[in-house]
Tab-separated table of C-alpha atoms in Angstrom:
chain	number	residue	atom	x	y	z
A	657	MET	CA	-4.139	-43.550	-6.109
A	658	GLU	CA	-7.004	-41.223	-6.980
A	659	LEU	CA	-7.429	-39.802	-10.462
A	660	CYS	CA	-7.911	-36.231	-9.290
A	661	PRO	CA	-5.174	-34.592	-7.187
A	662	SER	CA	-6.447	-33.734	-3.728
A	663	VAL	CA	-5.400	-31.768	-0.686
A	664	LYS	CA	-5.831	-32.913	2.917
A	665	ASN	CA	-5.395	-29.478	4.467
A	666	VAL	CA	-4.136	-25.968	3.895
A	667	LEU	CA	-2.508	-24.166	6.820
A	668	LEU	CA	-1.361	-20.622	7.454
A	669	LEU	CA	0.738	-20.321	10.600
A	670	ASP	CA	2.708	-17.442	12.063
A	671	SER	CA	6.443	-17.544	12.771
A	672	GLU	CA	5.770	-19.019	16.231
A	673	GLY	CA	3.600	-21.883	14.959
A	674	ASN	CA	0.247	-20.358	15.928
A	675	ARG	CA	-2.687	-20.904	13.583
A	676	ILE	CA	-3.865	-17.918	11.580
A	677	ALA	CA	-6.060	-19.829	9.131
A	678	ALA	CA	-6.586	-23.520	8.444
A	679	LYS	CA	-8.925	-25.652	6.367
A	680	TYR	CA	-9.065	-29.432	6.745
A	681	TYR	CA	-10.626	-31.501	3.959
A	682	CYS	CA	-10.376	-35.030	5.359
A	683	ASP	CA	-10.993	-36.918	8.592
A	684	ASP	CA	-7.361	-37.854	9.283
A	685	TRP	CA	-7.431	-35.401	12.207
A	686	PRO	CA	-10.892	-35.839	13.784
A	687	THR	CA	-10.485	-33.572	16.813
A	688	ASN	CA	-9.236	-30.051	17.269
A	689	SER	CA	-6.433	-31.320	19.532
A	690	ALA	CA	-5.319	-33.737	16.779
A	691	LYS	CA	-5.284	-30.852	14.296
A	692	GLU	CA	-3.253	-28.687	16.673
A	693	ALA	CA	-0.810	-31.565	17.291
A	694	PHE	CA	-0.337	-32.007	13.529
A	695	GLU	CA	0.200	-28.257	13.085
A	696	LYS	CA	2.804	-28.287	15.876
A	697	ALA	CA	4.574	-31.298	14.303
A	698	VAL	CA	4.607	-29.594	10.894
A	699	PHE	CA	5.911	-26.338	12.333
A	700	THR	CA	8.581	-28.033	14.467
A	701	LYS	CA	9.860	-30.111	11.555
A	702	THR	CA	9.992	-27.173	9.116
A	703	GLN	CA	10.974	-24.160	11.223
A	704	LYS	CA	14.737	-24.606	10.774
A	705	THR	CA	14.523	-24.676	6.970
A	706	ASN	CA	14.796	-21.708	4.647
A	707	ALA	CA	11.771	-21.976	2.348
A	708	ARG	CA	11.672	-18.293	1.454
A	709	THR	CA	12.579	-18.313	-2.231
A	710	GLU	CA	10.740	-21.446	-3.339
A	711	ALA	CA	8.565	-24.158	-1.856
A	712	GLU	CA	10.128	-27.019	0.103
A	713	ILE	CA	8.806	-30.555	0.592
A	714	ALA	CA	8.721	-32.765	3.694
A	715	MET	CA	7.169	-36.110	4.676
A	716	ILE	CA	5.376	-35.747	7.999
A	717	GLU	CA	3.217	-38.524	9.485
A	718	ASN	CA	2.954	-40.282	6.078
A	719	ASN	CA	1.784	-37.072	4.402
A	720	VAL	CA	3.503	-34.921	1.816
A	721	VAL	CA	3.737	-31.370	3.138
A	722	VAL	CA	4.776	-28.593	0.783
A	723	TYR	CA	5.533	-25.281	2.435
A	724	LYS	CA	6.777	-21.775	1.843
A	725	PHE	CA	7.636	-18.906	4.182
A	726	VAL	CA	6.829	-15.277	3.387
A	727	GLN	CA	7.943	-12.707	5.985
A	728	ASN	CA	6.516	-14.016	9.284
A	729	LEU	CA	3.834	-16.220	7.683
A	730	HIS	CA	4.251	-19.929	6.965
A	731	PHE	CA	2.090	-21.445	4.194
A	732	PHE	CA	1.535	-25.233	4.196
A	733	VAL	CA	-0.363	-27.598	1.886
A	734	THR	CA	-0.710	-31.267	2.854
A	735	GLY	CA	-1.489	-34.173	0.559
A	736	GLY	CA	-1.458	-37.944	0.826
A	737	GLU	CA	1.808	-39.857	0.588
A	738	ASP	CA	1.084	-40.698	-3.083
A	739	GLU	CA	0.196	-37.121	-4.036
A	740	ASN	CA	2.162	-35.280	-6.705
A	741	GLU	CA	4.530	-32.817	-5.005
A	742	LEU	CA	4.577	-30.488	-8.012
A	743	ILE	CA	0.820	-30.041	-7.892
A	744	LEU	CA	0.949	-29.360	-4.148
A	745	ALA	CA	3.800	-26.896	-4.745
A	746	THR	CA	1.656	-25.108	-7.326
A	747	VAL	CA	-1.157	-24.847	-4.762
A	748	VAL	CA	1.092	-23.413	-2.035
A	749	GLN	CA	2.680	-20.991	-4.517
A	750	GLY	CA	-0.741	-19.874	-5.765
A	751	PHE	CA	-1.984	-19.432	-2.186
A	752	SER	CA	1.020	-17.385	-1.056
A	753	ASP	CA	1.037	-15.237	-4.215
A	754	ALA	CA	-2.735	-14.617	-4.037
A	755	VAL	CA	-2.406	-13.552	-0.390
A	756	GLY	CA	0.426	-11.226	-1.451
A	757	ILE	CA	-1.809	-9.650	-4.098
A	758	LEU	CA	-4.791	-9.342	-1.744
A	759	LEU	CA	-2.678	-7.796	1.030
A	760	ARG	CA	-1.066	-5.430	-1.496
A	761	GLY	CA	2.417	-6.803	-0.894
A	762	GLN	CA	2.243	-6.338	2.891
A	763	VAL	CA	2.381	-10.025	3.754
A	764	ASP	CA	2.762	-10.201	7.517
A	765	LYS	CA	0.861	-11.513	10.507
A	766	ARG	CA	-0.862	-8.233	11.391
A	767	GLU	CA	-2.149	-7.657	7.861
A	768	ALA	CA	-3.209	-11.297	7.595
A	769	LEU	CA	-5.252	-11.077	10.796
A	770	GLU	CA	-6.829	-7.776	9.744
A	771	ASN	CA	-7.811	-9.312	6.387
A	772	LEU	CA	-8.640	-12.820	7.563
A	773	ASP	CA	-11.904	-12.752	5.588
A	774	LEU	CA	-9.942	-12.322	2.342
A	775	ILE	CA	-7.572	-15.156	3.257
A	776	LEU	CA	-10.447	-17.530	4.039
A	777	MET	CA	-12.157	-16.596	0.753
A	778	CYS	CA	-8.815	-17.240	-0.945
A	779	LEU	CA	-8.734	-20.752	0.534
A	780	ASP	CA	-12.293	-21.340	-0.666
A	781	GLU	CA	-11.352	-20.284	-4.204
A	782	ILE	CA	-8.276	-22.534	-4.301
A	783	VAL	CA	-9.608	-25.775	-2.772
A	784	ASP	CA	-13.148	-27.051	-2.278
A	785	GLY	CA	-13.660	-30.298	-0.379
A	786	GLY	CA	-10.041	-31.261	-1.010
A	787	ILE	CA	-10.326	-30.814	-4.797
A	788	ILE	CA	-8.010	-28.213	-6.304
A	789	LEU	CA	-10.041	-25.626	-8.203
A	790	GLU	CA	-7.618	-22.833	-9.080
A	791	THR	CA	-3.919	-22.105	-8.648
A	792	ASP	CA	-3.430	-18.890	-10.650
A	793	PRO	CA	-2.977	-16.124	-8.045
A	794	ASN	CA	-4.256	-13.381	-10.379
A	795	VAL	CA	-7.499	-15.276	-11.080
A	796	ILE	CA	-7.972	-16.046	-7.373
A	797	ALA	CA	-7.382	-12.430	-6.305
A	798	GLY	CA	-9.629	-11.182	-9.116
A	799	LYS	CA	-12.530	-13.391	-8.016
A	800	ILE	CA	-12.163	-12.283	-4.397
A	801	ALA	CA	-11.895	-8.613	-5.353
A	802	SER	CA	-15.084	-8.853	-7.427
A	803	GLN	CA	-16.878	-10.609	-4.545
A	804	SER	CA	-15.756	-7.856	-2.166
A	805	LEU	CA	-17.019	-5.161	-4.518
A	806	ASP	CA	-20.366	-6.936	-4.851
A	807	ALA	CA	-20.688	-7.061	-1.069
A	808	GLY	CA	-20.108	-3.317	-0.783
A	809	GLY	CA	-16.597	-3.672	0.623
A	810	PRO	CA	-15.580	-3.997	4.254
A	811	LEU	CA	-17.125	-1.542	6.687
A	812	SER	CA	-13.670	-0.287	7.707
A	813	GLU	CA	-13.139	1.151	4.202
A	814	GLN	CA	-16.523	2.873	3.970
A	815	THR	CA	-17.466	6.387	5.019
A	816	ILE	CA	-19.902	6.810	7.887
A	817	SER	CA	-22.812	7.502	5.531
A	818	GLN	CA	-21.923	4.467	3.379
A	819	ALA	CA	-21.691	2.272	6.479
A	820	LEU	CA	-25.079	3.531	7.715
A	821	ALA	CA	-26.611	2.902	4.285
A	822	THR	CA	-25.160	-0.633	4.264
A	823	ALA	CA	-26.488	-1.272	7.777
A	824	ARG	CA	-29.907	0.077	6.746
A	825	GLU	CA	-29.947	-2.256	3.723
A	826	HIS	CA	-29.060	-5.286	5.845
A	827	LEU	CA	-31.699	-4.378	8.421
A	828	THR	CA	-34.331	-3.924	5.720
A	829	ARG	CA	-33.443	-7.256	4.140
A	830	SER	CA	-33.615	-9.059	7.477
A	831	LEU	CA	-37.014	-7.504	8.284
A	832	LEU	CA	-38.455	-8.396	4.884
A	833	LYS	CA	-37.521	-12.076	5.179
């Protein structure tokens, strides 16, 4: 057993089992088809449960999978068979709550796909290389919001003149390199 709790993967699937976002931190699933097969096994085993109010735990393929459903999104965190379920539950709760904050309470598939960049940044803030960095949803959302402000915000939320100015800045930077 390792000293530091670790995560093997973090998955965000829709209510039909399709991948919205996924990060794998180990080589247990070396190919994309192996990853998709694991995701299908996880979804099939958990779809009949009601993990809406709090996180549930399952053993799938000798891995501890902690999961939670919010609207039509399914959040999963996988750890080794010796991993502490409470720590994994804290990770999945932090991930789902941070996504809720970032999507302003509109946690559904359409919003998740439209804001996929925020969700992927959220995953990067929570886990890095399988090591758990942060589980407080307010801290995670705050870091991502400050990164978004530093980057000038998404082009969809800018006026035409702001978008042109941003494009001009990027073009100037790329020419000066």
